[in-house]
Amino acid sequence: MKLWTGRFQKEADPKTNDFNSSISIDSRMAQEDIEGSIAHAEMLGKCGIIAESESEKIVAGLRTIAADLESGALAIDPDAEDIHTFVEQVLTARIGDAGKRLHTARSRNDQVALDVRLYLKKRCAGLKTQLKELLAVLLDLAEKHADAVMPGYTHMQRAQPVTFGHHLMAYAEMVLRDIDRLSDAVRRMDVSPLGSGALAGTTYPLDREMTAELLGLSGVTRNSLDGVADRDFCAEIASACAICMVHLSRLSEELVLWCSWEFKFIELDDAFSTGSSIMPQKKNPDLAELIRGKSGRVFGDVTALLTMMKGLPLAYNKDMQEDKEAVFDAVDTLSLCLTPLVPMLSTMTVLRENMRAAAAKGFINATDCADYLVSAKGVPFRDAYKITGTLVAKCIEKGLTLETLPLSEYQAVCASFDEGVFEAINLEKCVNDRKVQGGPAPENVLAAVKAARAVLETL
Ligand code: ARG
C-alpha cells in the first residue's frame, strides 16, 4: 500500500514501483530507521504532541520490530517502496491506530537524512577499528625492521638508503591521517536533521535537541532546507574512503613489486597468495592486486555523489536517493579491502638480506660520497657532486661499486680523498647518520613507532 493514497485515482504501474523503489538498498538501515523513530516518538510524547500512552505504544511496537528483524522472525518485504514505509506499515499492522501518529511532524526527507547519518556513523566506527588494526601491524613491522637497510627510490630508480621500518612508517602516517579524516567527517555529520520536515520545518512545538540527545548526536542542523538537501557528509565520507584507498593501493602496488623475483624483498604467506591454473611455479599476489583494482570503484563513488548533487535546486530531489548506493559501496569496499590486508601484512616474511643486497647496488651512497668531500674535505657541494658522478661512471665502466673501487682511483679524480671515504659510504653509517627529524635512522624509526603507538592509544 502506498503512503500517498487519497490524491491518486490509479495504482502505480509496476514499472513505476520497480524503478522508484529503494528498499533493496536502504533496507540495511532498518535498525537506524527504527532508532530514529523511537527517539522521534519519545520526543512527541514528552512534548505533548501525541499522548504519552500512544508514544509508549509506538516505542514498544518499534522495539518488537527491531527484535524480530534481528532474529529473522520478520522479513523485509521487497515490494515495499523503502525501509521507512515498511517499518511504518508493520508498526501500524502490529499496534493499530497509534502507529499512524508516528509520522506526525516528520517527513521521509528528514527521516532519510537522519538514517543515513546514523548508519554511516556506525560504519565509520567499524572502519576506524579496522584502520587501527592496520596501523598496529605497520607499527609492529616497522619496529622489527627499524634497522633493515633498503634502497629508497625516486622515479623507481635506486636513490638513497632508507630502512624498511622507515618505509613502513610512511604508510603509518597515511593511515593516521585517514583515521583523522574519517573522525573529522563524522564530527560534522553528527547532527540531527529531524524537525526539518519535508523542507520547511514544522508548526508543531518539537524539541529537536531532545531527539538529538536521545540518539546520541551532538546537535541539530540549523536550516531546514539544508537539513534535507545536504549530502556533504556522504561526499566527505566517500572522499575519506577514496583517499584511504589511494594509500592501500600504493601499498598493494609495492607488495606486488616486492614479492616479484626482480625484487624479492618479501614473501607473502601461502594463505594470502594464489596459484595459477596453468603455470605450476606461480605464486601470485592476487589480494594486493585486487585491493589496487578496487580503489577505482571508490573514486567512482565520489564522482557519482558529486555529480548527482551538483545541479540540484534546494531542497530534496529524488536524485538524492542515489546517494546511498554510492556511499555504501565506498565504505563496503574499504572495509572489504582492509579485511585481508591486515593479516596479509602480519604474516609476510621480510627478506632483509635481499633488501640489503639491493641497497648495495645502484650507487645509493653516491650522495654520501659527495657529502664526505663537503664535510671532511671542504669541497663545495657542486664540485663534490661532479667528482662523485665521474667516480660512478668509472665504477660502471669497470663493473665495480663505490665500496670496491680502489682508493687510488678515487685519488686520481680528486686528490683530497683518503681512506675515510670508505667509512663515509658504508650503508649502515649512511642510514644511521640520517637522524634529522623525520629521517630514516633506526633510532628515529623506533621513536616514531613509540610516538605513533601513543597516538593510537588515544584514537
Ligand atoms: N527513498 C528515499 C531516499 O532515499 C527516501 C526519501 C523519499 N522522499 C520523498 N519525498 N520521496 O531518498
XYZ file of C-alpha atoms and ligand atoms in Angstrom:
471
model
C 0.000 0.000 0.000
C 1.247 3.431 -0.884
C 1.719 6.178 1.683
C 0.138 8.718 -0.621
C -3.343 7.258 -1.210
C -6.025 9.960 -1.306
C -4.660 12.231 -4.020
C -4.354 9.431 -6.577
C -7.074 7.719 -8.565
C -4.949 4.923 -10.002
C -2.482 2.406 -8.673
C 1.100 2.973 -9.730
C 2.253 0.951 -12.698
C 4.544 -1.906 -11.552
C 7.314 -0.366 -13.648
C 6.974 2.836 -11.607
C 7.246 0.870 -8.397
C 10.257 -1.105 -9.568
C 12.111 1.967 -10.739
C 11.195 4.162 -7.800
C 11.815 1.635 -5.033
C 14.907 1.881 -2.871
C 14.187 -0.989 -0.475
C 16.959 -3.174 -1.903
C 19.474 -0.516 -0.904
C 18.023 1.162 2.180
C 16.846 -1.994 3.985
C 20.299 -2.178 5.531
C 19.367 0.942 7.533
C 16.396 -0.791 9.164
C 17.823 -0.642 12.691
C 18.788 3.026 12.320
C 15.362 3.876 10.895
C 13.768 2.291 13.963
C 16.203 4.015 16.356
C 15.309 7.357 14.768
C 11.592 6.624 15.009
C 11.857 5.610 18.665
C 13.580 8.895 19.535
C 11.059 10.891 17.497
C 8.091 9.139 19.148
C 9.529 9.636 22.648
C 10.032 13.315 21.959
C 6.497 13.682 20.505
C 5.113 12.131 23.700
C 7.244 14.233 26.062
C 6.324 17.433 24.234
C 2.613 16.570 24.396
C 2.293 16.436 20.606
C 0.924 12.921 20.874
C -0.383 11.243 24.034
C 2.295 9.676 26.265
C 0.375 6.400 26.156
C 0.497 6.379 22.366
C 4.156 7.273 22.367
C 4.829 4.313 24.663
C 2.825 2.001 22.422
C 4.755 3.165 19.383
C 8.114 2.724 21.098
C 7.213 -0.759 22.328
C 5.942 -1.704 18.859
C 9.107 -0.421 17.209
C 11.214 -2.416 19.657
C 9.419 -5.637 18.700
C 10.049 -4.862 15.030
C 13.746 -4.266 15.704
C 13.996 -7.526 17.656
C 12.102 -9.531 15.049
C 14.218 -8.167 12.220
C 17.318 -9.026 14.211
C 16.181 -12.594 14.934
C 14.884 -13.155 11.424
C 11.283 -13.615 12.632
C 10.301 -10.649 10.448
C 11.480 -10.450 6.838
C 11.702 -7.186 4.954
C 9.099 -7.001 2.209
C 10.990 -6.489 -1.051
C 7.879 -4.882 -2.551
C 7.781 -2.041 -0.014
C 8.815 1.291 -1.513
C 11.541 1.914 1.027
C 12.551 0.977 4.566
C 10.659 3.920 6.106
C 7.392 2.806 4.524
C 7.990 -0.799 5.512
C 8.634 -0.054 9.200
C 5.643 2.282 9.482
C 3.342 -0.223 7.826
C 4.467 -3.115 10.027
C 4.079 -0.882 13.080
C 0.512 0.080 12.206
C -0.335 -3.535 11.465
C 1.003 -4.508 14.887
C -0.274 -1.735 17.170
C -3.170 -0.281 15.229
C -4.079 3.422 15.066
C -1.295 4.671 17.353
C 1.132 3.646 14.601
C -0.445 6.219 12.307
C 0.693 9.002 14.651
C 4.414 8.214 14.363
C 4.901 10.323 11.254
C 3.485 13.468 12.914
C 5.838 16.424 12.325
C 8.173 14.340 10.202
C 8.833 13.701 6.521
C 10.723 10.930 4.848
C 13.058 13.687 3.724
C 14.359 14.488 7.202
C 13.941 10.836 8.187
C 16.221 9.519 5.443
C 18.775 12.272 6.097
C 18.881 11.069 9.714
C 19.006 7.355 8.913
C 21.975 7.711 6.580
C 23.850 9.729 9.211
C 23.174 7.167 11.947
C 24.130 4.287 9.672
C 27.335 5.909 8.435
C 28.335 6.842 11.966
C 28.294 3.163 12.910
C 30.105 2.107 9.771
C 32.794 4.746 10.287
C 33.396 3.422 13.808
C 33.939 -0.027 12.254
C 36.307 1.377 9.628
C 38.232 3.175 12.328
C 38.695 -0.095 14.234
C 39.966 -1.791 11.089
C 42.334 1.082 10.316
C 43.671 0.929 13.855
C 44.423 -2.767 13.328
C 46.267 -1.922 10.130
C 48.208 0.772 11.939
C 49.160 -1.613 14.748
C 50.519 -4.160 12.243
C 52.511 -1.475 10.427
C 53.990 -0.299 13.728
C 54.985 -3.831 14.784
C 56.664 -4.456 11.430
C 58.396 -1.082 11.495
C 59.743 -1.746 14.971
C 61.028 -5.163 13.980
C 62.711 -3.848 10.847
C 63.790 -0.447 12.109
C 67.396 -1.170 11.093
C 66.784 -3.150 7.874
C 68.626 -1.175 5.198
C 66.811 -0.985 1.870
C 67.107 1.210 -1.182
C 64.843 4.238 -1.228
C 63.556 5.135 -4.693
C 62.684 8.171 -6.747
C 61.480 7.692 -10.331
C 61.555 3.979 -9.439
C 65.380 4.235 -9.542
C 67.513 3.423 -6.512
C 68.179 6.785 -4.893
C 69.368 6.849 -1.277
C 69.442 4.321 1.547
C 66.484 4.122 3.935
C 65.269 1.481 6.344
C 62.303 -0.824 5.807
C 60.947 0.421 9.126
C 61.052 3.994 7.858
C 59.333 2.995 4.620
C 56.520 1.318 6.564
C 56.198 4.299 8.879
C 55.415 6.440 5.820
C 52.297 4.277 5.406
C 51.585 4.533 9.128
C 51.482 8.328 8.711
C 48.958 7.965 5.879
C 46.764 5.679 7.974
C 46.885 8.124 10.883
C 45.633 10.862 8.551
C 42.961 8.515 7.175
C 41.624 7.874 10.665
C 41.679 11.588 11.416
C 39.847 12.405 8.177
C 37.094 9.901 8.959
C 36.731 11.206 12.524
C 36.549 14.741 11.213
C 33.829 13.863 8.706
C 31.849 12.086 11.438
C 32.146 15.112 13.731
C 30.445 17.322 11.129
C 27.846 14.656 10.305
C 26.914 14.104 13.955
C 23.779 16.300 13.965
C 20.093 15.543 13.704
C 18.098 16.870 10.746
C 14.779 15.734 12.289
C 12.457 18.716 12.536
C 13.428 19.947 9.080
C 10.280 18.188 7.886
C 9.884 17.922 4.148
C 11.801 21.188 3.693
C 10.146 23.952 5.724
C 10.288 22.684 9.291
C 7.006 22.210 11.113
C 4.427 24.126 13.101
C 4.474 21.538 15.896
C 6.446 22.583 19.001
C 9.190 19.955 18.638
C 12.139 19.669 20.972
C 14.759 18.916 18.350
C 17.604 18.932 20.845
C 15.849 16.239 22.867
C 15.585 13.947 19.840
C 19.239 14.536 19.015
C 20.262 13.788 22.562
C 18.212 10.586 22.659
C 20.077 9.496 19.534
C 23.486 10.324 20.955
C 24.041 13.046 18.367
C 25.950 16.171 19.297
C 23.477 18.758 17.948
C 20.880 19.658 15.336
C 21.060 21.048 11.812
C 20.426 24.820 11.705
C 18.465 25.294 8.481
C 15.514 23.176 7.434
C 16.283 23.397 3.709
C 19.897 22.442 4.280
C 18.835 19.757 6.744
C 17.099 17.787 3.998
C 19.166 18.877 0.985
C 22.671 18.377 2.373
C 24.633 15.313 1.331
C 28.082 16.766 2.040
C 28.539 14.110 4.682
C 28.164 11.350 2.073
C 30.690 13.048 -0.183
C 33.067 13.632 2.718
C 32.972 10.050 3.923
C 33.280 8.648 0.420
C 36.216 11.026 -0.181
C 37.898 9.949 3.046
C 37.448 6.324 1.899
C 38.800 7.190 -1.551
C 41.942 8.844 -0.164
C 42.466 5.868 2.118
C 42.057 3.557 -0.897
C 44.804 5.507 -2.667
C 47.085 4.613 0.236
C 46.061 0.965 0.299
C 46.503 0.824 -3.454
C 50.031 2.265 -3.311
C 50.975 -0.147 -0.543
C 49.489 -3.013 -2.555
C 51.466 -1.957 -5.609
C 54.646 -2.088 -3.541
C 53.737 -5.523 -2.170
C 53.245 -6.732 -5.732
C 56.655 -5.369 -6.735
C 58.418 -6.561 -3.586
C 57.277 -10.164 -3.943
C 58.358 -10.362 -7.610
C 61.552 -12.270 -8.439
C 63.039 -8.963 -9.588
C 62.850 -7.553 -6.045
C 62.232 -10.441 -3.628
C 62.091 -8.096 -0.641
C 59.172 -10.011 0.845
C 57.456 -13.354 0.549
C 53.698 -13.452 1.083
C 52.322 -16.251 3.210
C 50.791 -19.109 1.198
C 47.488 -18.463 2.971
C 47.332 -14.984 1.418
C 48.581 -15.866 -2.062
C 47.070 -17.661 -5.041
C 48.351 -20.014 -7.704
C 47.953 -20.284 -11.439
C 45.744 -22.760 -13.284
C 48.469 -23.437 -15.847
C 51.863 -22.314 -14.523
C 52.895 -24.616 -11.662
C 55.657 -22.318 -10.417
C 53.410 -19.304 -9.853
C 52.575 -17.696 -6.532
C 50.524 -14.623 -7.206
C 49.743 -11.583 -5.036
C 46.083 -11.566 -6.162
C 44.791 -9.946 -2.987
C 47.130 -6.975 -3.278
C 46.230 -6.607 -6.940
C 42.515 -6.703 -6.145
C 42.894 -4.019 -3.489
C 44.712 -1.885 -6.052
C 41.971 -2.638 -8.565
C 39.086 -1.911 -6.221
C 40.355 1.574 -5.445
C 38.909 2.685 -8.793
C 35.336 1.944 -7.791
C 35.633 4.095 -4.673
C 36.925 7.038 -6.732
C 33.888 6.402 -8.952
C 31.605 6.569 -5.921
C 32.909 10.045 -5.060
C 32.412 11.205 -8.640
C 28.889 9.755 -8.689
C 27.966 11.595 -5.475
C 29.358 14.963 -6.536
C 27.816 14.715 -9.993
C 24.477 13.656 -8.549
C 24.377 16.741 -6.302
C 25.890 19.472 -8.433
C 22.801 20.595 -10.352
C 20.128 20.065 -7.710
C 17.988 23.002 -6.654
C 17.013 23.152 -2.973
C 15.643 21.214 -1.272
C 15.063 17.421 -1.556
C 15.083 15.888 -5.018
C 14.634 12.224 -5.784
C 18.079 12.147 -7.414
C 19.377 12.068 -3.858
C 18.107 8.531 -3.406
C 21.229 7.576 -5.383
C 23.433 8.760 -2.502
C 23.189 5.520 -0.560
C 24.361 3.104 -3.215
C 27.493 5.188 -3.777
C 28.459 5.928 -0.189
C 27.614 2.391 0.980
C 29.816 0.992 -1.778
C 32.660 3.262 -0.660
C 32.550 2.091 2.965
C 31.907 -1.540 1.983
C 34.842 -1.594 -0.407
C 37.273 -0.024 2.043
C 36.194 -2.435 4.775
C 36.424 -5.390 2.378
C 39.974 -4.441 1.361
C 41.194 -3.949 4.928
C 39.982 -7.407 5.946
C 42.671 -9.465 4.122
C 45.290 -6.703 4.027
C 45.937 -6.731 7.764
C 46.697 -10.492 8.060
C 48.497 -10.463 4.710
C 50.955 -7.935 6.152
C 51.302 -9.551 9.547
C 52.117 -12.969 8.046
C 54.502 -11.913 5.266
C 58.202 -12.766 5.516
C 60.554 -9.806 5.218
C 63.738 -10.746 3.338
C 66.093 -8.219 4.895
C 69.234 -9.643 3.301
C 67.750 -9.151 -0.169
C 66.903 -5.548 0.678
C 70.445 -5.034 1.929
C 71.889 -6.621 -1.224
C 69.728 -4.375 -3.424
C 70.861 -1.353 -1.421
C 74.490 -2.303 -2.130
C 73.832 -1.972 -5.863
C 72.777 1.173 -7.656
C 75.209 3.625 -6.021
C 72.689 4.776 -3.448
C 75.565 6.091 -1.314
C 76.758 8.478 -4.044
C 75.219 11.468 -2.244
C 77.051 10.397 0.914
C 80.329 10.237 -1.014
C 79.773 13.818 -2.189
C 78.753 14.848 1.348
C 82.030 13.345 2.642
C 84.025 15.620 0.328
C 81.979 18.589 1.522
C 82.155 17.880 5.272
C 85.584 16.270 5.639
C 87.488 17.992 2.853
C 85.773 21.379 2.431
C 84.958 20.801 -1.255
C 81.984 22.906 -2.494
C 78.922 20.630 -2.973
C 78.574 21.305 -6.709
C 82.196 20.233 -7.272
C 81.798 17.242 -4.968
C 78.701 16.228 -6.955
C 80.643 16.298 -10.241
C 83.609 14.381 -8.806
C 81.293 11.672 -7.473
C 79.476 11.467 -10.785
C 82.812 10.847 -12.501
C 83.590 8.105 -9.959
C 80.212 6.436 -10.565
C 80.838 6.452 -14.322
C 84.237 4.874 -13.658
C 82.633 2.148 -11.473
C 80.062 1.368 -14.154
C 82.803 1.101 -16.747
C 84.830 -1.277 -14.565
C 81.885 -3.233 -13.161
C 82.703 -2.051 -9.608
C 80.804 -0.299 -6.808
C 81.869 2.727 -4.762
C 82.820 0.287 -1.997
C 85.089 -1.826 -4.243
C 86.713 0.968 -6.270
C 90.370 1.268 -5.117
C 91.394 4.441 -3.257
C 93.953 5.191 -5.985
C 91.080 5.553 -8.474
C 89.343 7.973 -6.105
C 92.521 9.992 -5.719
C 93.060 10.072 -9.488
C 89.821 12.057 -9.735
C 90.280 14.166 -6.584
C 93.461 14.220 -4.516
C 91.538 15.086 -1.326
C 90.167 11.537 -0.938
C 91.641 9.306 1.786
C 90.647 6.018 3.487
C 87.919 7.871 5.396
C 85.694 7.768 2.304
C 85.019 4.049 2.798
C 83.642 4.619 6.246
C 81.577 7.528 4.954
C 79.899 5.430 2.265
C 79.189 2.434 4.498
C 75.467 1.837 4.067
C 74.714 1.305 7.752
C 76.507 4.520 8.588
C 74.699 6.357 5.765
C 71.398 5.304 7.277
C 72.368 5.735 10.936
C 73.525 9.296 10.283
C 70.237 10.303 8.679
C 68.775 11.150 12.033
C 67.409 14.547 11.119
C 63.830 14.874 12.370
C 61.687 12.667 10.110
C 64.720 10.790 8.783
C 65.198 7.012 8.283
C 67.805 6.277 11.003
C 66.805 3.236 13.097
C 66.661 5.363 16.253
C 64.236 7.723 14.513
C 62.091 4.812 13.388
C 61.873 3.442 16.921
C 60.963 6.890 18.252
C 58.345 7.313 15.517
C 56.837 3.907 16.357
C 56.657 4.863 20.007
C 55.023 8.211 19.233
C 52.505 6.600 16.874
C 51.637 3.950 19.477
C 50.904 6.724 21.959
C 48.588 8.376 19.402
C 46.942 5.022 18.650
C 46.063 4.681 22.341
C 44.061 7.913 22.148
C 42.141 7.081 18.952
N 13.935 6.573 -0.575
C 14.074 7.971 -0.436
C 15.560 8.366 -0.488
O 16.349 7.526 -0.278
C 13.518 8.436 0.857
C 13.025 9.837 0.844
C 11.846 9.922 -0.062
N 11.248 11.177 -0.060
C 10.400 11.534 -0.989
N 9.845 12.669 -0.890
N 10.131 10.754 -1.988
O 15.905 9.471 -0.752
